PDB file of C-alpha atoms and ligand atoms in Angstrom:
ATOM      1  CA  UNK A  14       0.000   0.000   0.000  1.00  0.00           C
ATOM      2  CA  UNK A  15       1.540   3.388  -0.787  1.00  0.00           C
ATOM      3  CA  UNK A  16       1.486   5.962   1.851  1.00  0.00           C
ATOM      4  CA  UNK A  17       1.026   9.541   1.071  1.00  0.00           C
ATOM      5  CA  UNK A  18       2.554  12.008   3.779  1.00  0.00           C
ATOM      6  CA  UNK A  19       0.322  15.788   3.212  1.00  0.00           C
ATOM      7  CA  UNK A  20       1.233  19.287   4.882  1.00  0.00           C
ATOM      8  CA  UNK A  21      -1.831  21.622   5.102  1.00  0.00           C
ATOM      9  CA  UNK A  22      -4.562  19.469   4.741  1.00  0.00           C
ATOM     10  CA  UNK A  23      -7.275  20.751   6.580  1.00  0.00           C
ATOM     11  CA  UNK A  24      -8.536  22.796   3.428  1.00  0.00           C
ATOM     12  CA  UNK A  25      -8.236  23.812  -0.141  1.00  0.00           C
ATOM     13  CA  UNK A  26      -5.630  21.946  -2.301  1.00  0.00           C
ATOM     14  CA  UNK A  27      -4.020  19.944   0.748  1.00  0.00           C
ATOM     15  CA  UNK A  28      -7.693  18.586   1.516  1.00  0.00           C
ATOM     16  CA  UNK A  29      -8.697  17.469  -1.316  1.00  0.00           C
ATOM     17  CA  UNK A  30      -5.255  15.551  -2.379  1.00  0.00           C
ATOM     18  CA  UNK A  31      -6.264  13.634   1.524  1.00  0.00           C
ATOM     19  CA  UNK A  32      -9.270  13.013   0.270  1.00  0.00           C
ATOM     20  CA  UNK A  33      -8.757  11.557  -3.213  1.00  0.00           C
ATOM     21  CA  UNK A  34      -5.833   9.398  -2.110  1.00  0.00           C
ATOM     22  CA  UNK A  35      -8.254   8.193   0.941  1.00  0.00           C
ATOM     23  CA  UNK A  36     -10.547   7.233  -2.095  1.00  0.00           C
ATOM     24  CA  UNK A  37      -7.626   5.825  -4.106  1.00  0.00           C
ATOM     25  CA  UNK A  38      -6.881   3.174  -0.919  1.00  0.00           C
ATOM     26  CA  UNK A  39      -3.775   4.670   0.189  1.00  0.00           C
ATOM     27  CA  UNK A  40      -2.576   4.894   3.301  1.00  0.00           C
ATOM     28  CA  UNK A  41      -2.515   9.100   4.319  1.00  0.00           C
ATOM     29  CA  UNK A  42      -1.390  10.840   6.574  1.00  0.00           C
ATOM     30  CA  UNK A  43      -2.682  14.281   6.398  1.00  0.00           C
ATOM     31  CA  UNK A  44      -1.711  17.027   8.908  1.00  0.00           C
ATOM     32  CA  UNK A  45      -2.821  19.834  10.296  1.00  0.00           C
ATOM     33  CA  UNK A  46      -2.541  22.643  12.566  1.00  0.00           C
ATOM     34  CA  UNK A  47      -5.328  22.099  15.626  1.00  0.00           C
ATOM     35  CA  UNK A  48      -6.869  19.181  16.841  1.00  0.00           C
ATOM     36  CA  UNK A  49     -10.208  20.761  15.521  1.00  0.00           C
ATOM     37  CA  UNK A  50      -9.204  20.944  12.006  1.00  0.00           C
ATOM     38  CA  UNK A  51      -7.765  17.305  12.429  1.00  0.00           C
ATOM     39  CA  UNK A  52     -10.788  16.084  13.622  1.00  0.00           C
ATOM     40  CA  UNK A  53     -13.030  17.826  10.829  1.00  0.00           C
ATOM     41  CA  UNK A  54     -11.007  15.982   8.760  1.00  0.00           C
ATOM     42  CA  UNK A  55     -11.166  12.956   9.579  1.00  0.00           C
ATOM     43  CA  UNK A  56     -14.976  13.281   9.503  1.00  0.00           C
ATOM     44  CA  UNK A  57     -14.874  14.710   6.258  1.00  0.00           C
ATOM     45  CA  UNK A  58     -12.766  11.546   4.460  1.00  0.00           C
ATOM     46  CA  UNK A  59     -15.364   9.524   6.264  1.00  0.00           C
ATOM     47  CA  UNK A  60     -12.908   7.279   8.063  1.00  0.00           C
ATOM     48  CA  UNK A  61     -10.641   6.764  10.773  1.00  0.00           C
ATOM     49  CA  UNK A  62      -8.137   5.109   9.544  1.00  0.00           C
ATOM     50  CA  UNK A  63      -6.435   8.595   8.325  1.00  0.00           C
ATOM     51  CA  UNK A  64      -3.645  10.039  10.135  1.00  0.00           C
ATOM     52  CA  UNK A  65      -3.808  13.618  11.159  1.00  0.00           C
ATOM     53  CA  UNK A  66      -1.107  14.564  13.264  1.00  0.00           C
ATOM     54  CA  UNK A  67      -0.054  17.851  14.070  1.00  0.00           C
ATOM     55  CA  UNK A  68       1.918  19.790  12.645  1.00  0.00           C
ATOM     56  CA  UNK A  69       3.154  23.584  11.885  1.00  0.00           C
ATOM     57  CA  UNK A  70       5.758  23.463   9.243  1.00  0.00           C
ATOM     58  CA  UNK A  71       7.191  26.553  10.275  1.00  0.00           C
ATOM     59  CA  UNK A  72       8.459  25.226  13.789  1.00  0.00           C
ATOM     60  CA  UNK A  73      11.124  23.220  14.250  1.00  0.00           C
ATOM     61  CA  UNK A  74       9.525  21.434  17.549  1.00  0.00           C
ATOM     62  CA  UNK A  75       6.282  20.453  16.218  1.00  0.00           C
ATOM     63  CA  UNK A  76       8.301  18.999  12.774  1.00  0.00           C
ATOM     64  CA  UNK A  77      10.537  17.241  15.067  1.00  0.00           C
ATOM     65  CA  UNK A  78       7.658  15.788  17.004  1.00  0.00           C
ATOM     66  CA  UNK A  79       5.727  14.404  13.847  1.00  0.00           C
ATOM     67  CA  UNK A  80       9.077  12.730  12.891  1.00  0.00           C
ATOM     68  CA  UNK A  81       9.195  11.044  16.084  1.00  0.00           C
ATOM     69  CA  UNK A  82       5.586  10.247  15.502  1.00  0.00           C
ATOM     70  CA  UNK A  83       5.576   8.255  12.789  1.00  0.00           C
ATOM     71  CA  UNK A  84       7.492   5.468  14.216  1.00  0.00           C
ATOM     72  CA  UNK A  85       9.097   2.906  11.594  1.00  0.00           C
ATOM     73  CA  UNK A  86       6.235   4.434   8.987  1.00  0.00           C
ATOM     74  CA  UNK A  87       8.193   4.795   5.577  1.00  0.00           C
ATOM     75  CA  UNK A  88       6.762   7.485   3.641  1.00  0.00           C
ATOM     76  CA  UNK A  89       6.377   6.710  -0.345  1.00  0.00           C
ATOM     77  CA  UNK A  90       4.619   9.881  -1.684  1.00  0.00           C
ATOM     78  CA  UNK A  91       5.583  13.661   0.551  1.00  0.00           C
ATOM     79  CA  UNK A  92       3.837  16.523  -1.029  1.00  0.00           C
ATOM     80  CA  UNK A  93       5.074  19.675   1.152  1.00  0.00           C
ATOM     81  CA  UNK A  94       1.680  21.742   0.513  1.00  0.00           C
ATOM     82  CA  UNK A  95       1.144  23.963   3.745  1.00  0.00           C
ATOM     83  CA  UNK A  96       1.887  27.253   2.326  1.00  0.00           C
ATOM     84  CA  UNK A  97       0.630  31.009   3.165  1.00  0.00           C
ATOM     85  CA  UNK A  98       0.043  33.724   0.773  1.00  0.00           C
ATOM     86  CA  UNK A  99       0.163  37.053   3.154  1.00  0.00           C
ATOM     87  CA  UNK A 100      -0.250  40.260   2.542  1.00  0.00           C
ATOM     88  CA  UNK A 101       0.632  42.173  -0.628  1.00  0.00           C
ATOM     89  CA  UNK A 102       2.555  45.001   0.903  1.00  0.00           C
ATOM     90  CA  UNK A 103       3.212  47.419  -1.874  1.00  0.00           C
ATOM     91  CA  UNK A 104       6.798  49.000  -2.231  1.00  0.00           C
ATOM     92  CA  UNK A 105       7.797  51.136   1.100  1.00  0.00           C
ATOM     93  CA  UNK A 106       5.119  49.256   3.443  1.00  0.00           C
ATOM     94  CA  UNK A 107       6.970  46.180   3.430  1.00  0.00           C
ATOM     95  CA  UNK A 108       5.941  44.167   6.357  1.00  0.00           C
ATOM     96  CA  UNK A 109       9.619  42.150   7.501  1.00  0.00           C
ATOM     97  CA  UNK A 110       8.137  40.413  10.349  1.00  0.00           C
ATOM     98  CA  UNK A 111       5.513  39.010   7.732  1.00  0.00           C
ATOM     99  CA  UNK A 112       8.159  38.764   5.474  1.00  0.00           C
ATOM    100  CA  UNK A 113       9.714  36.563   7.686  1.00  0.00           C
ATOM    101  CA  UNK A 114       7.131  34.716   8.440  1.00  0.00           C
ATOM    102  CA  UNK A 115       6.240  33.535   4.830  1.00  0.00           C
ATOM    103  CA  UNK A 116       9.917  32.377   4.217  1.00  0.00           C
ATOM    104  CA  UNK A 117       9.324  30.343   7.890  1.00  0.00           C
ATOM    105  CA  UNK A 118       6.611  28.263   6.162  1.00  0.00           C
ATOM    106  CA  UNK A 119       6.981  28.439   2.331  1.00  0.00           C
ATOM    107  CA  UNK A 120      10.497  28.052   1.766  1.00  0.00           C
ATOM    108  CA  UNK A 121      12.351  26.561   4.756  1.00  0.00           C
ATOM    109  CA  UNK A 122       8.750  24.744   5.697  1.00  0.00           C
ATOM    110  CA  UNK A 123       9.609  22.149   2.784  1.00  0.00           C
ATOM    111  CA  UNK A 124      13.346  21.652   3.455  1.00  0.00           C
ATOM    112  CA  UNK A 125      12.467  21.137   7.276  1.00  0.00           C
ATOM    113  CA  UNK A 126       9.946  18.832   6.803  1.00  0.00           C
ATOM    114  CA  UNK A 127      11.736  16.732   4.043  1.00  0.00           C
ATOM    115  CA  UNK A 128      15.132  17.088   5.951  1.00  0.00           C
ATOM    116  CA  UNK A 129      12.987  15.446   9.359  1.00  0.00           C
ATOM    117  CA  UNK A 130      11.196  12.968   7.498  1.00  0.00           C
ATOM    118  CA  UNK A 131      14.616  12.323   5.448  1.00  0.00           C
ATOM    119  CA  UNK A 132      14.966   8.669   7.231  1.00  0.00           C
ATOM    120  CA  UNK A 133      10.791   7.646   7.023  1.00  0.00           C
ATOM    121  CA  UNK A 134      11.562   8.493   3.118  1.00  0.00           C
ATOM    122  CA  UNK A 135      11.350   5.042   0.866  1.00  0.00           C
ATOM    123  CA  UNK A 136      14.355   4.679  -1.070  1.00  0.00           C
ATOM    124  CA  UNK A 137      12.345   5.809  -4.517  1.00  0.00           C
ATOM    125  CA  UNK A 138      10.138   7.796  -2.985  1.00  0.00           C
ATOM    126  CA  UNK A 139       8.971  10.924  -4.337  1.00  0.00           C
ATOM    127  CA  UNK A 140       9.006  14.698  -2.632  1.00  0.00           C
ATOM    128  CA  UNK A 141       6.433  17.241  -4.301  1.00  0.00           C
ATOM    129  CA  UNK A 142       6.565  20.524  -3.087  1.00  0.00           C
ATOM    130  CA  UNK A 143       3.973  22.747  -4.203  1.00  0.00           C
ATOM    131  CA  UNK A 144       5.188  26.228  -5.538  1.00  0.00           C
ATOM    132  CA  UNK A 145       3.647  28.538  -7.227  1.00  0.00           C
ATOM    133  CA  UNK A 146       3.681  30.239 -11.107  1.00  0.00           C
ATOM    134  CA  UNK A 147       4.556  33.153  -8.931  1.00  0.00           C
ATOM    135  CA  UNK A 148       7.941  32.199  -7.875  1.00  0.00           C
ATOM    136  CA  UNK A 149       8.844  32.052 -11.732  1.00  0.00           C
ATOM    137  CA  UNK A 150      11.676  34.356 -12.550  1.00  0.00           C
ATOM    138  CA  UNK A 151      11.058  34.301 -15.862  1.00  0.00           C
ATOM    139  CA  UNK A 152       7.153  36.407 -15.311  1.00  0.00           C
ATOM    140  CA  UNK A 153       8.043  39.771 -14.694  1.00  0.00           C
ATOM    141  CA  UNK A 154       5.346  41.217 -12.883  1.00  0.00           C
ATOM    142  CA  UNK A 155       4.967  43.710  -9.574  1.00  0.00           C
ATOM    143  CA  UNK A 156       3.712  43.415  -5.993  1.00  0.00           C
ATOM    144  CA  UNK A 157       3.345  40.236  -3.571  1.00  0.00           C
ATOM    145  CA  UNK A 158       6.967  40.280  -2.429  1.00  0.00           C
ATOM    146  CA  UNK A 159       6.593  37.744   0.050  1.00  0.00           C
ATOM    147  CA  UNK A 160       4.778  35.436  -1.672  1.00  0.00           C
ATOM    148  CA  UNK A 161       7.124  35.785  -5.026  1.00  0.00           C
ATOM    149  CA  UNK A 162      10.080  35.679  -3.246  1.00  0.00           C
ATOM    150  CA  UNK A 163       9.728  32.569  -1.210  1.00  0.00           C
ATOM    151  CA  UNK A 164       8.071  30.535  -3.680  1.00  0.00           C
ATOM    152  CA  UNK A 165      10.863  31.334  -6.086  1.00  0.00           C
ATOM    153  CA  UNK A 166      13.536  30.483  -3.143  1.00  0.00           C
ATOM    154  CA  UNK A 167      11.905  27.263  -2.794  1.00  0.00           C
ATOM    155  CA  UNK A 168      11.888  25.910  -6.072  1.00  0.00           C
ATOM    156  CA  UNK A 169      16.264  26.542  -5.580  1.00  0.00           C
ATOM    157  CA  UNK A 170      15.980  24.565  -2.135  1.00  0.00           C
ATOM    158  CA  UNK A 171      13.979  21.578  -3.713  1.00  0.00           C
ATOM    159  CA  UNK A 172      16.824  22.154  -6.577  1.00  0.00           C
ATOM    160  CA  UNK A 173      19.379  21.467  -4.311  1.00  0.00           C
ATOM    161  CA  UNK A 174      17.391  18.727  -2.227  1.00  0.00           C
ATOM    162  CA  UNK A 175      16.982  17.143  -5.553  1.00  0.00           C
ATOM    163  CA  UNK A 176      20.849  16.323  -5.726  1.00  0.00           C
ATOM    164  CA  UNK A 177      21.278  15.671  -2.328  1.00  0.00           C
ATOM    165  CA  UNK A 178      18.031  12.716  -2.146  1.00  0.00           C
ATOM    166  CA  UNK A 179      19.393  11.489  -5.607  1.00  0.00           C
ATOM    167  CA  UNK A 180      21.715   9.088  -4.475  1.00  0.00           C
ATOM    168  CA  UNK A 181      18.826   7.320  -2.847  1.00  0.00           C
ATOM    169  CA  UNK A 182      16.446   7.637  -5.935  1.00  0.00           C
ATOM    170  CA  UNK A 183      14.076   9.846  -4.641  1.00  0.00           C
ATOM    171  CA  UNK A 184      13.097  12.182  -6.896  1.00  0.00           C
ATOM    172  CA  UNK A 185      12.006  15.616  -5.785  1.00  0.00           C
ATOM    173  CA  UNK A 186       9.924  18.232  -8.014  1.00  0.00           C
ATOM    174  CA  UNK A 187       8.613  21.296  -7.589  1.00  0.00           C
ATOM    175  CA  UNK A 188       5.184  21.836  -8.793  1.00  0.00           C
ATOM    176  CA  UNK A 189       2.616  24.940  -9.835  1.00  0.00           C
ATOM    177  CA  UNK A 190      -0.760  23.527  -8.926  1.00  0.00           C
ATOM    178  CA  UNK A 191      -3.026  25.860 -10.881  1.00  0.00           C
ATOM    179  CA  UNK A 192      -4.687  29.039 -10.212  1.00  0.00           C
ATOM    180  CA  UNK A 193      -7.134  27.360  -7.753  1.00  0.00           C
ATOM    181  CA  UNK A 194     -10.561  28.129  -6.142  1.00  0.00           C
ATOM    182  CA  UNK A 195      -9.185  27.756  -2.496  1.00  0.00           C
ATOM    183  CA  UNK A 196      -9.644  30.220   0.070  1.00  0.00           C
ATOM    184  CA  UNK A 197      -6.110  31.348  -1.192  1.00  0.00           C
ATOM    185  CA  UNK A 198      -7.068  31.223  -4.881  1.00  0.00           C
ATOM    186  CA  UNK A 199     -10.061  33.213  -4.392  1.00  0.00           C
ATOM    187  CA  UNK A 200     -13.655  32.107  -5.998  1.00  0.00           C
ATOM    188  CA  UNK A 201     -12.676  33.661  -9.139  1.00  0.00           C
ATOM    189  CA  UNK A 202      -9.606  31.119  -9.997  1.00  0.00           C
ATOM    190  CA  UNK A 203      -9.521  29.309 -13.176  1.00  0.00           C
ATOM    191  CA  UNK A 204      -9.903  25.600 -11.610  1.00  0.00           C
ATOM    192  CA  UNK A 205     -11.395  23.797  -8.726  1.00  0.00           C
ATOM    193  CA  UNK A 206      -9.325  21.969  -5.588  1.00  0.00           C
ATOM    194  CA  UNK A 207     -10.785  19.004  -7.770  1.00  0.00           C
ATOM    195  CA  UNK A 208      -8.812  19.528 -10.932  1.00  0.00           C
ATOM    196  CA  UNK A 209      -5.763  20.679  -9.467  1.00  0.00           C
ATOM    197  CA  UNK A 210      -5.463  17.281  -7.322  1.00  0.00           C
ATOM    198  CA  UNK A 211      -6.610  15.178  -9.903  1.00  0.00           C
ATOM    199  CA  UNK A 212      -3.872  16.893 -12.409  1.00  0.00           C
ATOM    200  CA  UNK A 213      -0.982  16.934  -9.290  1.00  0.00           C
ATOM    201  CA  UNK A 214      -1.678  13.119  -8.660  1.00  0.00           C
ATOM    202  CA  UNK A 215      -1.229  12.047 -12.419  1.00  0.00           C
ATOM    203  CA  UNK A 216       1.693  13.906 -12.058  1.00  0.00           C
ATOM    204  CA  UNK A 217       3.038  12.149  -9.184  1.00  0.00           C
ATOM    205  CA  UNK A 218       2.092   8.830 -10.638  1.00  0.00           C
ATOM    206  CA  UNK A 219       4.170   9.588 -14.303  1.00  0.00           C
ATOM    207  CA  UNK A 220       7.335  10.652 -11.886  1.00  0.00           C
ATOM    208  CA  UNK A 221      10.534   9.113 -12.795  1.00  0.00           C
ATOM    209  CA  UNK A 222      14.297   9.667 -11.429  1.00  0.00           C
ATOM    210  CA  UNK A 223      14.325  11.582 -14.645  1.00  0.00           C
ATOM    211  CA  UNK A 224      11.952  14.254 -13.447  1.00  0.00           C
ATOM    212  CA  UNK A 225      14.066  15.213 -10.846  1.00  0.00           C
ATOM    213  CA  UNK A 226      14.620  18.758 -10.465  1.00  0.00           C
ATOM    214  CA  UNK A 227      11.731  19.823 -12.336  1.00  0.00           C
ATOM    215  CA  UNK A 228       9.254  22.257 -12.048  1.00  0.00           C
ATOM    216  CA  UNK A 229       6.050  20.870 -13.209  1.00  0.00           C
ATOM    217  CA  UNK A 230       2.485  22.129 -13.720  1.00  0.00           C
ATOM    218  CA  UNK A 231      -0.416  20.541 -12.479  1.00  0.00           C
ATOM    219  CA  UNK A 232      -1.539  19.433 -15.832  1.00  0.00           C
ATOM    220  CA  UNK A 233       2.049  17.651 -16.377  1.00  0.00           C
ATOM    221  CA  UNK A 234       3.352  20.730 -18.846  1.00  0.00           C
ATOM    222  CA  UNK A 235       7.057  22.088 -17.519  1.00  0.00           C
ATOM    223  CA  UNK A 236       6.750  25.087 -15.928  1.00  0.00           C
ATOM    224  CA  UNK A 237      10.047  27.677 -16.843  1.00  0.00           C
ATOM    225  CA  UNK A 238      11.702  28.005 -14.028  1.00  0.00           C
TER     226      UNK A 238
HETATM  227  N1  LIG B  15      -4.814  28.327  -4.717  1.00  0.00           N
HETATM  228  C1  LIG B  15      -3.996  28.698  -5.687  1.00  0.00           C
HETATM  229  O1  LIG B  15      -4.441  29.286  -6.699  1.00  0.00           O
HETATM  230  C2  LIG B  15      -2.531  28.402  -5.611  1.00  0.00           C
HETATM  231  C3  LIG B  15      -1.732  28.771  -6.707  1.00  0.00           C
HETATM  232  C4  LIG B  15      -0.371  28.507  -6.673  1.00  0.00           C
HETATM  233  C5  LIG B  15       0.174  27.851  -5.588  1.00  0.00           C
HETATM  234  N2  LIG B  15      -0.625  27.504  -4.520  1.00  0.00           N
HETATM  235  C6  LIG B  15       0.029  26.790  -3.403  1.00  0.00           C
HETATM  236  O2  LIG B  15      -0.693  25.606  -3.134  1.00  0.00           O
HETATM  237  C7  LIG B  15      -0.550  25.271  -1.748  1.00  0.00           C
HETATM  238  C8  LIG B  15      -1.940  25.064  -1.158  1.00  0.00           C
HETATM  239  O3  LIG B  15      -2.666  26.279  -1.344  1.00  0.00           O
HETATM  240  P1  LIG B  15      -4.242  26.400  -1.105  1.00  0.00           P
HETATM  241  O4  LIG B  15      -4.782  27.195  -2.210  1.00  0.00           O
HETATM  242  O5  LIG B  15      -4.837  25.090  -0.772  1.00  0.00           O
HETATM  243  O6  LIG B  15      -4.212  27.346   0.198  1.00  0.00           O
HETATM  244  P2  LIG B  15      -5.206  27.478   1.433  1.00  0.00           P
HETATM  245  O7  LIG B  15      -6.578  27.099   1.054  1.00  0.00           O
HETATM  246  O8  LIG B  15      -4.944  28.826   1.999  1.00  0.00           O
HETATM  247  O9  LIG B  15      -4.647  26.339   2.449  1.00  0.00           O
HETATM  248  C9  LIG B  15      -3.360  26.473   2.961  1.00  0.00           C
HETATM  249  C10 LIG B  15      -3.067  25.284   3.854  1.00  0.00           C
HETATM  250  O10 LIG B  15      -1.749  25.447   4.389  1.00  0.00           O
HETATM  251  C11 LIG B  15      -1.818  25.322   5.803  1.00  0.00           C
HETATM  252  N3  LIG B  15      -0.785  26.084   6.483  1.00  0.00           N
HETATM  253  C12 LIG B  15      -0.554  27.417   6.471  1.00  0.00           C
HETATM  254  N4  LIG B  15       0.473  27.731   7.266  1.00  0.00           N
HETATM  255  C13 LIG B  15       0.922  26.562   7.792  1.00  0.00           C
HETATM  256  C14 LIG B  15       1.946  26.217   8.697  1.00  0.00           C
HETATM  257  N5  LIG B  15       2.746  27.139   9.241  1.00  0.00           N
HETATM  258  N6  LIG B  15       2.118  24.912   8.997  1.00  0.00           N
HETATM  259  C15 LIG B  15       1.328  23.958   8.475  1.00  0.00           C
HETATM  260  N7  LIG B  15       0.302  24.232   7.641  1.00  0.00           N
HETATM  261  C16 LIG B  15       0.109  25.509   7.302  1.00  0.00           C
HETATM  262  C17 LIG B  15      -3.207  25.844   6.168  1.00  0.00           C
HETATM  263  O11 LIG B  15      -3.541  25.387   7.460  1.00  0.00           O
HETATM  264  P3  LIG B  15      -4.653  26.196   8.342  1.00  0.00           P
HETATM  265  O12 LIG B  15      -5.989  25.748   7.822  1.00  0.00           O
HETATM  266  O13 LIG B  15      -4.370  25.736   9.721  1.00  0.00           O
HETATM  267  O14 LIG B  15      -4.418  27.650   8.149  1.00  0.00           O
HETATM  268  C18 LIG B  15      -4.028  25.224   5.044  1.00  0.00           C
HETATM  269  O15 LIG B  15      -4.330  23.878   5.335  1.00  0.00           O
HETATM  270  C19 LIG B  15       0.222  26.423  -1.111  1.00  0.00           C
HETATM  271  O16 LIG B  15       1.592  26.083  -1.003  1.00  0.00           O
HETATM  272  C20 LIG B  15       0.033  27.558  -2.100  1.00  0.00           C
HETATM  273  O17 LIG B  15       1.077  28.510  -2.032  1.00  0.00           O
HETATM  274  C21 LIG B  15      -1.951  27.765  -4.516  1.00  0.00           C
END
């Protein structure tokens, strides 16, 4: 049975990857931030069997205490979803706290989690970390510093993680899910949580060694970096 390891999935994109992959038969473990949220969850995917331990990517203690968690549980499929969009703050109201904040869960968030779940990793597992269209260098457009900025430093780190979790044959991409109708993407996005996990998971299932390093889009087109 393949088991599925989630970050951020008591709503939007998260949730619904839980969900489908509880549909598919796999074995998930889907986390979240409050015992609330973990227990909506679990009534939502209509079974118990789901994991939902606890977990905020951005601190170091609570990723250290989902590693120790999971026992001898070796992870096959870790998508590194939590993520925060934040504020816009336009040039000269920059927010650095906030700032700070964002990198804490959207670009070191990933490299912490994969780093701590490093030894629950199969050997030929696969690491997706969800980025964003906005990180791309390449689209030169204004505003949402924060947001820009640390998903474009996280598609380096999963870059780098890439070479480092080679050696072991797990391959580690970097993925733009869509513009999504999540309470980040707004109602106006152009697809539903629906599409976008359907789209990520045949993705995931087409991965090969040879992928690594990529930056994919959820409906399996490269993304330019
Ligand atoms: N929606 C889009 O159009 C879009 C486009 C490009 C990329 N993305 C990326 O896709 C991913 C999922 O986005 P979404 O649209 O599903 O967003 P969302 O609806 O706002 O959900 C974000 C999820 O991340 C969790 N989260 C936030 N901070 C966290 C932390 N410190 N530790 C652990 N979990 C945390 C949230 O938990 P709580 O419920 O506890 O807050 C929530 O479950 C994000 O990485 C986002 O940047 C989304």
């Amino acid at each position: 049975m393949t088991t599925v390891l989630i970050t951020g999935a008591a709503r939007g994109i998260g949730q619904e990857l839980a969900r489908q992959y509880v549909a598919d038969g796999a074995r998930v473990i889907a986390t979240c931030r409050t015992e609330d949220a973990a227990a909506q969850l679990k009534t939502l995917l209509g079974t118990s069997d789901v994991h939902t331990p606890l977990l905020d990517v951005s601190d170091g203690a609570s990723v250290a205490a989902l590693a120790q968690s999971l026992g001898g549980t070796t992870i096959d499929i870790l998508i590194n979803n939590a993520g925060v969009l934040g504020e816009q703050y336009a040039f000269g109201t920059m927010d650095y706290d906030a700032w700070t904040h964002a990198f804490a869960v959207n670009t070191m968030g990933p490299m912490r989690v994969t780093e701590a779940l490093a030894g629950h990793l199969a050997d030929g597992a696969k690491v997706i970390t969800i980025s964003s269209q906005m990180g791309s260098l390449l689209r030169d457009t204004s505003g949402s510093y924060p947001y820009r900025s640390t998903k474009a430093a996280v598609n380096k780190v999963v870059q780098l993680m890439a070479h480092d979790l080679k050696p072991r044959d797990i391959t580690c991409i970097t993925m733009h899910p869509g513009w999504v109708r999540t309470d980040m993407g707004g109602p106006s996005a152009s697809i539903s949580p629906e599409e976008s996990a359907s789209g990520i998971r045949r993705v995931i299932d087409g991965l090969t060694l040879a992928d690594t390093s990529s930056f994919i889009q959820w409906n399996g087109e490269p993304h330019p970096w």
